[in-house]
């Protein structure tokens, strides 16, 4: 072990312990220790942006609580962010504010959703945000603390404590922190923010509401059709089916992206191939009691349920073949992770598509909302 406690700056350790215990007693944490924050320390975060500290970034009407720039940055400091991360945290909240589900209380839901951030552009290098190996894991301060800043504000500003306003039945590790960068440098395609009309020189944050991240082990093939089928089969598993339609983000490692690109496939080709394969038979859905939808919520349930109504497919020429995605835009594609193995992932997005054309929201870092 290379750490030497004696070499650390000399401080009053007992006072630090007291501060940490005080913050924990006030329930200002996510269960892990936080960084004590003073007004002088917070000033460094506020100085990193030209935004008014009292500007409201996000409001949840039914809770009658608002997140200001100052409150967002207090929680960024608590999370362990560096002051230079402030514009990213602010842009993340502006993207989240465009999402309809958080404002309606999805973060309080038994479903156990979490915010998920994808960062694009030069800011990744500037702040050391990881986009290559171990993107969902530990080891990079920017990823860990920017995602954590969002969670701490959910707790401290909106009161979303587990067993209280947060009623998640099981939740997800993403509730601690979920922030990755796109591996633009090893992608064979244009980066995600360029696909959305931004310049390559711009930096952006894209926000999703997610339920889980599922890894796809596919080291066995160089055939793009086989790889597309592997992704489709993962998306169409019945346990993931909640609403009439679902959405997914494909996070391809460079190796898998190259399989597609070397075969001449664009991102749109990947999207279309997966979309066309995400279907189930009516019998498959009936076997798990998901062959109809609720009149009230459009959640899947059995055709025998008193609240059930036929799903959209029932009135078509092929009622026994049920598409589980409403449109190709239900599938989004980015490249992230190391170029050392064929292990990609499917991020299960909670946002229903339609009614939204795109199951995400994107915000430019440093821009006014």
Short mmCIF file of C-alpha atoms in Angstrom, two decimals:
data_model
loop_
_atom_site.label_atom_id
_atom_site.label_comp_id
_atom_site.label_asym_id
_atom_site.label_seq_id
_atom_site.Cartn_x
_atom_site.Cartn_y
_atom_site.Cartn_z
CA UNK A 1 0.00 0.00 0.00
CA UNK A 2 1.60 3.26 -1.16
CA UNK A 3 -0.53 5.64 0.93
CA UNK A 4 1.38 7.24 3.79
CA UNK A 5 -0.84 9.01 6.27
CA UNK A 6 2.07 10.93 7.74
CA UNK A 7 2.71 12.60 4.37
CA UNK A 8 -0.78 14.10 4.19
CA UNK A 9 -1.28 17.80 5.02
CA UNK A 10 -1.53 18.32 8.75
CA UNK A 11 -5.08 19.10 9.84
CA UNK A 12 -7.21 18.71 12.91
CA UNK A 13 -8.48 15.23 12.13
CA UNK A 14 -10.88 15.18 15.05
CA UNK A 15 -12.64 18.29 13.77
CA UNK A 16 -12.97 16.67 10.35
CA UNK A 17 -14.50 13.60 11.96
CA UNK A 18 -16.92 15.82 13.86
CA UNK A 19 -17.94 17.59 10.64
CA UNK A 20 -18.51 14.30 8.82
CA UNK A 21 -20.64 12.94 11.65
CA UNK A 22 -22.60 16.19 11.81
CA UNK A 23 -23.37 16.08 8.08
CA UNK A 24 -24.43 12.44 8.41
CA UNK A 25 -26.67 13.24 11.38
CA UNK A 26 -28.38 15.95 9.31
CA UNK A 27 -28.99 13.35 6.56
CA UNK A 28 -27.05 15.44 4.06
CA UNK A 29 -25.31 12.39 2.56
CA UNK A 30 -26.02 9.43 0.30
CA UNK A 31 -24.66 7.09 2.95
CA UNK A 32 -21.04 7.85 2.12
CA UNK A 33 -19.02 10.64 3.75
CA UNK A 34 -19.21 14.03 2.05
CA UNK A 35 -16.78 16.93 1.74
CA UNK A 36 -17.39 19.66 4.34
CA UNK A 37 -18.33 22.92 2.62
CA UNK A 38 -17.68 26.47 3.80
CA UNK A 39 -18.76 29.73 2.20
CA UNK A 40 -15.18 30.42 1.12
CA UNK A 41 -14.91 26.99 -0.52
CA UNK A 42 -18.30 27.41 -2.21
CA UNK A 43 -17.12 30.76 -3.60
CA UNK A 44 -14.64 28.91 -5.82
CA UNK A 45 -17.52 26.94 -7.37
CA UNK A 46 -19.65 30.03 -7.92
CA UNK A 47 -16.66 31.80 -9.48
CA UNK A 48 -16.37 29.02 -12.09
CA UNK A 49 -19.66 30.11 -13.70
CA UNK A 50 -21.25 33.44 -14.57
CA UNK A 51 -24.71 32.21 -13.58
CA UNK A 52 -26.72 34.00 -10.91
CA UNK A 53 -26.57 31.91 -7.70
CA UNK A 54 -30.32 32.41 -7.23
CA UNK A 55 -31.27 31.29 -10.74
CA UNK A 56 -33.65 28.32 -10.61
CA UNK A 57 -32.43 25.33 -12.61
CA UNK A 58 -35.14 22.82 -11.77
CA UNK A 59 -38.48 22.88 -9.97
CA UNK A 60 -40.69 20.01 -8.76
CA UNK A 61 -44.12 21.53 -8.40
CA UNK A 62 -45.81 18.82 -6.33
CA UNK A 63 -42.99 19.07 -3.78
CA UNK A 64 -42.93 22.89 -3.99
CA UNK A 65 -39.11 22.77 -4.03
CA UNK A 66 -36.65 24.41 -6.40
CA UNK A 67 -32.99 23.86 -7.17
CA UNK A 68 -30.96 27.03 -7.65
CA UNK A 69 -27.45 27.37 -9.03
CA UNK A 70 -26.18 27.91 -5.49
CA UNK A 71 -27.86 24.77 -4.18
CA UNK A 72 -26.64 22.72 -7.15
CA UNK A 73 -23.07 23.81 -6.48
CA UNK A 74 -23.27 23.26 -2.73
CA UNK A 75 -24.14 19.67 -3.49
CA UNK A 76 -21.41 19.47 -6.11
CA UNK A 77 -18.93 20.56 -3.45
CA UNK A 78 -20.37 18.04 -0.98
CA UNK A 79 -20.01 15.33 -3.64
CA UNK A 80 -16.29 15.99 -4.03
CA UNK A 81 -16.40 17.85 -7.35
CA UNK A 82 -13.65 20.27 -8.26
CA UNK A 83 -14.80 23.87 -8.85
CA UNK A 84 -14.07 23.45 -12.55
CA UNK A 85 -16.85 20.90 -12.82
CA UNK A 86 -19.47 23.56 -12.02
CA UNK A 87 -20.52 24.27 -15.65
CA UNK A 88 -21.00 20.53 -16.26
CA UNK A 89 -23.20 20.13 -13.17
CA UNK A 90 -25.30 23.14 -14.19
CA UNK A 91 -25.72 21.86 -17.76
CA UNK A 92 -26.66 18.44 -16.38
CA UNK A 93 -29.48 19.98 -14.36
CA UNK A 94 -30.64 21.97 -17.39
CA UNK A 95 -30.85 18.73 -19.39
CA UNK A 96 -32.70 17.02 -16.54
CA UNK A 97 -35.15 19.91 -16.41
CA UNK A 98 -36.19 19.09 -19.99
CA UNK A 99 -37.11 15.53 -18.97
CA UNK A 100 -40.84 15.18 -18.15
CA UNK A 101 -40.56 12.25 -15.74
CA UNK A 102 -38.42 13.73 -12.90
CA UNK A 103 -40.71 16.74 -12.54
CA UNK A 104 -43.67 14.37 -12.21
CA UNK A 105 -42.11 12.34 -9.44
CA UNK A 106 -40.46 9.38 -11.18
CA UNK A 107 -37.46 9.61 -8.82
CA UNK A 108 -39.87 8.90 -5.98
CA UNK A 109 -41.34 5.88 -7.73
CA UNK A 110 -41.26 2.25 -6.66
CA UNK A 111 -39.74 1.63 -10.11
CA UNK A 112 -36.37 2.79 -8.80
CA UNK A 113 -35.16 4.95 -11.68
CA UNK A 114 -32.05 7.12 -11.68
CA UNK A 115 -30.54 9.97 -13.70
CA UNK A 116 -27.87 8.92 -16.21
CA UNK A 117 -25.52 11.43 -17.85
CA UNK A 118 -23.43 11.24 -21.03
CA UNK A 119 -20.83 13.96 -21.62
CA UNK A 120 -19.49 14.90 -25.05
CA UNK A 121 -16.94 17.32 -26.39
CA UNK A 122 -13.59 18.80 -25.28
CA UNK A 123 -14.70 19.19 -21.65
CA UNK A 124 -14.02 15.45 -21.19
CA UNK A 125 -10.28 15.97 -21.58
CA UNK A 126 -10.29 19.26 -19.70
CA UNK A 127 -11.68 17.73 -16.50
CA UNK A 128 -10.42 14.14 -16.90
CA UNK A 129 -13.82 12.53 -17.43
CA UNK A 130 -13.50 8.85 -18.30
CA UNK A 131 -14.92 7.56 -21.59
CA UNK A 132 -12.78 4.45 -22.08
CA UNK A 133 -12.09 1.60 -19.64
CA UNK A 134 -14.40 0.89 -16.68
CA UNK A 135 -16.85 3.62 -17.62
CA UNK A 136 -19.48 2.47 -15.12
CA UNK A 137 -16.94 1.77 -12.40
CA UNK A 138 -14.65 3.59 -10.00
CA UNK A 139 -11.40 5.45 -10.46
CA UNK A 140 -12.25 8.81 -12.03
CA UNK A 141 -13.16 11.77 -9.89
CA UNK A 142 -15.09 13.69 -12.55
CA UNK A 143 -17.39 10.78 -13.40
CA UNK A 144 -17.97 9.78 -9.79
CA UNK A 145 -18.56 13.23 -8.34
CA UNK A 146 -20.59 14.85 -11.14
CA UNK A 147 -23.07 11.99 -11.05
CA UNK A 148 -23.03 12.07 -7.25
CA UNK A 149 -23.72 15.83 -7.25
CA UNK A 150 -27.06 15.11 -8.92
CA UNK A 151 -27.99 12.44 -6.37
CA UNK A 152 -27.03 14.58 -3.37
CA UNK A 153 -29.18 17.45 -4.65
CA UNK A 154 -32.07 15.02 -5.09
CA UNK A 155 -31.67 14.15 -1.41
CA UNK A 156 -30.82 17.52 0.09
CA UNK A 157 -32.94 19.86 -2.04
CA UNK A 158 -35.91 17.69 -2.97
CA UNK A 159 -35.95 15.46 0.10
CA UNK A 160 -35.68 12.19 -1.81
CA UNK A 161 -34.47 10.06 1.08
CA UNK A 162 -34.93 6.28 0.88
CA UNK A 163 -37.86 5.03 2.99
CA UNK A 164 -39.30 8.54 2.83
CA UNK A 165 -40.07 10.40 -0.41
CA UNK A 166 -37.94 7.93 -2.37
CA UNK A 167 -40.05 4.75 -2.45
CA UNK A 168 -37.85 2.64 -4.74
CA UNK A 169 -38.54 -1.04 -4.13
CA UNK A 170 -34.98 -2.11 -4.93
CA UNK A 171 -33.36 0.84 -6.69
CA UNK A 172 -30.16 0.72 -8.72
CA UNK A 173 -26.45 1.42 -8.09
CA UNK A 174 -26.93 4.30 -10.55
CA UNK A 175 -28.65 6.14 -7.68
CA UNK A 176 -25.19 6.82 -6.27
CA UNK A 177 -23.68 8.13 -9.49
CA UNK A 178 -24.09 7.52 -13.23
CA UNK A 179 -22.01 9.73 -15.51
CA UNK A 180 -19.92 8.62 -18.49
CA UNK A 181 -18.22 10.22 -21.46
CA UNK A 182 -18.54 9.12 -25.08
CA UNK A 183 -15.34 7.63 -26.49
CA UNK A 184 -15.34 9.93 -29.49
CA UNK A 185 -11.69 9.26 -30.30
CA UNK A 186 -12.24 5.53 -30.97
CA UNK A 187 -15.66 5.78 -32.56
CA UNK A 188 -15.99 5.18 -36.31
CA UNK A 189 -18.94 7.58 -36.43
CA UNK A 190 -19.70 11.20 -35.57
CA UNK A 191 -20.18 11.76 -31.82
CA UNK A 192 -23.63 11.89 -30.28
CA UNK A 193 -23.74 15.66 -29.80
CA UNK A 194 -22.83 16.24 -33.45
CA UNK A 195 -25.73 13.94 -34.40
CA UNK A 196 -27.90 16.35 -32.42
CA UNK A 197 -26.81 19.47 -34.31
CA UNK A 198 -23.96 20.70 -32.11
CA UNK A 199 -20.44 21.44 -33.29
CA UNK A 200 -17.67 18.96 -32.50
CA UNK A 201 -15.99 21.76 -30.52
CA UNK A 202 -19.06 22.15 -28.30
CA UNK A 203 -19.36 20.31 -25.00
CA UNK A 204 -22.70 18.87 -23.96
CA UNK A 205 -24.46 16.80 -21.32
CA UNK A 206 -27.23 14.39 -22.26
CA UNK A 207 -29.63 13.25 -19.53
CA UNK A 208 -31.66 10.05 -19.44
CA UNK A 209 -34.00 8.47 -16.92
CA UNK A 210 -32.86 4.85 -16.59
CA UNK A 211 -33.72 1.67 -14.75
CA UNK A 212 -30.65 -0.54 -15.27
CA UNK A 213 -27.52 -1.27 -17.28
CA UNK A 214 -27.22 -4.73 -18.83
CA UNK A 215 -23.92 -5.98 -20.22
CA UNK A 216 -23.82 -7.87 -23.54
CA UNK A 217 -20.97 -10.34 -23.84
CA UNK A 218 -20.40 -10.82 -27.58
CA UNK A 219 -16.81 -11.74 -28.36
CA UNK A 220 -17.82 -14.60 -30.64
CA UNK A 221 -18.79 -12.94 -33.91
CA UNK A 222 -17.72 -10.51 -36.59
CA UNK A 223 -21.11 -10.63 -38.29
CA UNK A 224 -23.11 -7.40 -37.80
CA UNK A 225 -26.44 -9.20 -38.15
CA UNK A 226 -25.56 -11.60 -35.31
CA UNK A 227 -24.46 -8.73 -33.12
CA UNK A 228 -27.67 -6.79 -33.85
CA UNK A 229 -29.69 -9.89 -32.90
CA UNK A 230 -27.80 -10.16 -29.59
CA UNK A 231 -28.72 -6.58 -28.69
CA UNK A 232 -32.31 -7.02 -29.82
CA UNK A 233 -32.76 -10.20 -27.80
CA UNK A 234 -31.50 -8.40 -24.71
CA UNK A 235 -33.93 -5.51 -25.18
CA UNK A 236 -36.97 -7.70 -25.84
CA UNK A 237 -36.66 -9.84 -22.71
CA UNK A 238 -40.08 -9.92 -21.10
CA UNK A 239 -38.97 -8.87 -17.63
CA UNK A 240 -37.95 -5.48 -19.01
CA UNK A 241 -41.33 -4.80 -20.61
CA UNK A 242 -43.31 -2.24 -18.62
CA UNK A 243 -45.14 0.11 -20.96
CA UNK A 244 -46.61 -0.74 -24.33
CA UNK A 245 -43.32 0.45 -25.80
CA UNK A 246 -39.84 0.78 -24.39
CA UNK A 247 -36.58 2.61 -25.22
CA UNK A 248 -32.90 1.71 -25.01
CA UNK A 249 -29.45 3.23 -25.32
CA UNK A 250 -26.85 0.99 -26.94
CA UNK A 251 -23.43 1.74 -25.47
CA UNK A 252 -21.09 0.05 -27.93
CA UNK A 253 -17.44 -0.57 -27.19
CA UNK A 254 -15.12 0.42 -30.06
CA UNK A 255 -14.67 -3.26 -31.01
CA UNK A 256 -18.40 -3.73 -31.61
CA UNK A 257 -18.74 -0.36 -33.31
CA UNK A 258 -15.96 -1.45 -35.70
CA UNK A 259 -17.82 -4.68 -36.52
CA UNK A 260 -20.75 -2.60 -37.72
CA UNK A 261 -18.73 0.15 -39.38
CA UNK A 262 -16.37 -2.24 -41.18
CA UNK A 263 -19.46 -3.87 -42.71
CA UNK A 264 -20.53 -0.45 -43.99
CA UNK A 265 -23.21 0.11 -41.35
CA UNK A 266 -23.99 3.61 -40.07
CA UNK A 267 -25.52 4.34 -36.67
CA UNK A 268 -28.85 4.57 -38.45
CA UNK A 269 -28.31 1.11 -39.93
CA UNK A 270 -27.62 -0.26 -36.45
CA UNK A 271 -30.72 1.44 -35.10
CA UNK A 272 -32.93 0.09 -37.89
CA UNK A 273 -31.54 -3.43 -37.60
CA UNK A 274 -32.13 -3.62 -33.87
CA UNK A 275 -35.54 -1.95 -34.12
CA UNK A 276 -36.79 -4.47 -36.68
CA UNK A 277 -35.72 -7.38 -34.44
CA UNK A 278 -37.24 -6.20 -31.15
CA UNK A 279 -40.51 -8.12 -31.47
CA UNK A 280 -42.22 -10.91 -29.51
CA UNK A 281 -45.03 -13.27 -30.36
CA UNK A 282 -48.40 -12.69 -28.73
CA UNK A 283 -48.06 -16.16 -27.17
CA UNK A 284 -44.73 -15.20 -25.54
CA UNK A 285 -46.35 -12.15 -23.97
CA UNK A 286 -49.43 -14.09 -22.86
CA UNK A 287 -47.18 -16.63 -21.13
CA UNK A 288 -45.97 -13.91 -18.76
CA UNK A 289 -49.25 -12.00 -18.55
CA UNK A 290 -48.15 -9.04 -20.65
CA UNK A 291 -50.25 -9.48 -23.78
CA UNK A 292 -52.41 -6.34 -23.26
CA UNK A 293 -52.08 -2.87 -21.78
CA UNK A 294 -53.79 -0.86 -19.06
CA UNK A 295 -56.46 1.62 -20.13
CA UNK A 296 -55.18 4.07 -17.51
CA UNK A 297 -51.40 3.81 -17.61
CA UNK A 298 -50.64 1.84 -20.82
CA UNK A 299 -48.48 -0.43 -18.69
CA UNK A 300 -48.43 -4.06 -19.84
CA UNK A 301 -50.74 -6.55 -18.16
CA UNK A 302 -52.76 -9.66 -18.92
CA UNK A 303 -55.63 -9.60 -21.39
CA UNK A 304 -57.70 -11.14 -18.58
CA UNK A 305 -57.21 -8.11 -16.32
CA UNK A 306 -60.36 -5.98 -15.88
CA UNK A 307 -58.41 -2.79 -16.73
CA UNK A 308 -56.90 -4.27 -19.91
CA UNK A 309 -57.32 -3.10 -23.46
CA UNK A 310 -55.71 -4.41 -26.68
CA UNK A 311 -52.30 -2.98 -27.50
CA UNK A 312 -51.71 -1.06 -30.70
CA UNK A 313 -50.59 -4.13 -32.65
CA UNK A 314 -53.88 -5.93 -32.10
CA UNK A 315 -55.60 -3.98 -34.86
CA UNK A 316 -52.94 -4.56 -37.51
CA UNK A 317 -52.50 -7.19 -40.20
CA UNK A 318 -50.04 -9.08 -37.97
CA UNK A 319 -51.64 -9.06 -34.50
CA UNK A 320 -49.60 -12.08 -33.34
CA UNK A 321 -46.26 -10.32 -33.91
CA UNK A 322 -45.83 -7.54 -31.36
CA UNK A 323 -43.26 -4.75 -31.90
CA UNK A 324 -41.90 -3.63 -28.53
CA UNK A 325 -40.39 -0.37 -29.79
CA UNK A 326 -42.58 2.38 -31.22
CA UNK A 327 -40.05 3.84 -33.67
CA UNK A 328 -36.37 3.57 -34.62
CA UNK A 329 -35.68 6.61 -32.43
CA UNK A 330 -36.46 4.35 -29.46
CA UNK A 331 -32.91 3.06 -30.03
CA UNK A 332 -30.01 5.44 -29.45
CA UNK A 333 -26.35 4.60 -30.10
CA UNK A 334 -23.13 5.88 -28.55
CA UNK A 335 -19.59 4.48 -28.31
CA UNK A 336 -17.93 4.21 -24.89
CA UNK A 337 -15.59 1.86 -23.09
CA UNK A 338 -12.19 0.32 -23.80
CA UNK A 339 -11.13 -1.26 -27.06
CA UNK A 340 -10.02 -4.50 -25.41
CA UNK A 341 -13.00 -6.89 -25.58
CA UNK A 342 -16.44 -7.37 -27.08
CA UNK A 343 -18.44 -6.32 -24.03
CA UNK A 344 -21.05 -3.63 -24.69
CA UNK A 345 -24.19 -2.70 -22.79
CA UNK A 346 -27.85 -1.86 -23.09
CA UNK A 347 -29.07 0.97 -20.87
CA UNK A 348 -32.78 0.54 -20.22
CA UNK A 349 -34.41 3.94 -20.59
CA UNK A 350 -37.63 4.68 -18.76
CA UNK A 351 -38.83 7.43 -21.10
CA UNK A 352 -41.73 6.33 -23.30
CA UNK A 353 -41.18 6.81 -27.03
CA UNK A 354 -43.65 8.06 -28.21
CA UNK A 355 -44.93 10.51 -26.98
CA UNK A 356 -41.37 11.87 -27.03
CA UNK A 357 -39.52 11.64 -30.33
CA UNK A 358 -36.20 11.22 -28.51
CA UNK A 359 -35.95 9.48 -25.11
CA UNK A 360 -33.32 11.91 -23.80
CA UNK A 361 -32.58 15.61 -23.31
CA UNK A 362 -29.35 17.39 -24.24
CA UNK A 363 -27.84 20.65 -23.02
CA UNK A 364 -24.78 22.63 -24.09
CA UNK A 365 -22.24 23.24 -21.33
CA UNK A 366 -21.73 26.93 -20.71
CA UNK A 367 -24.83 27.99 -22.62
CA UNK A 368 -27.87 29.76 -21.24
CA UNK A 369 -31.01 27.62 -20.99
#
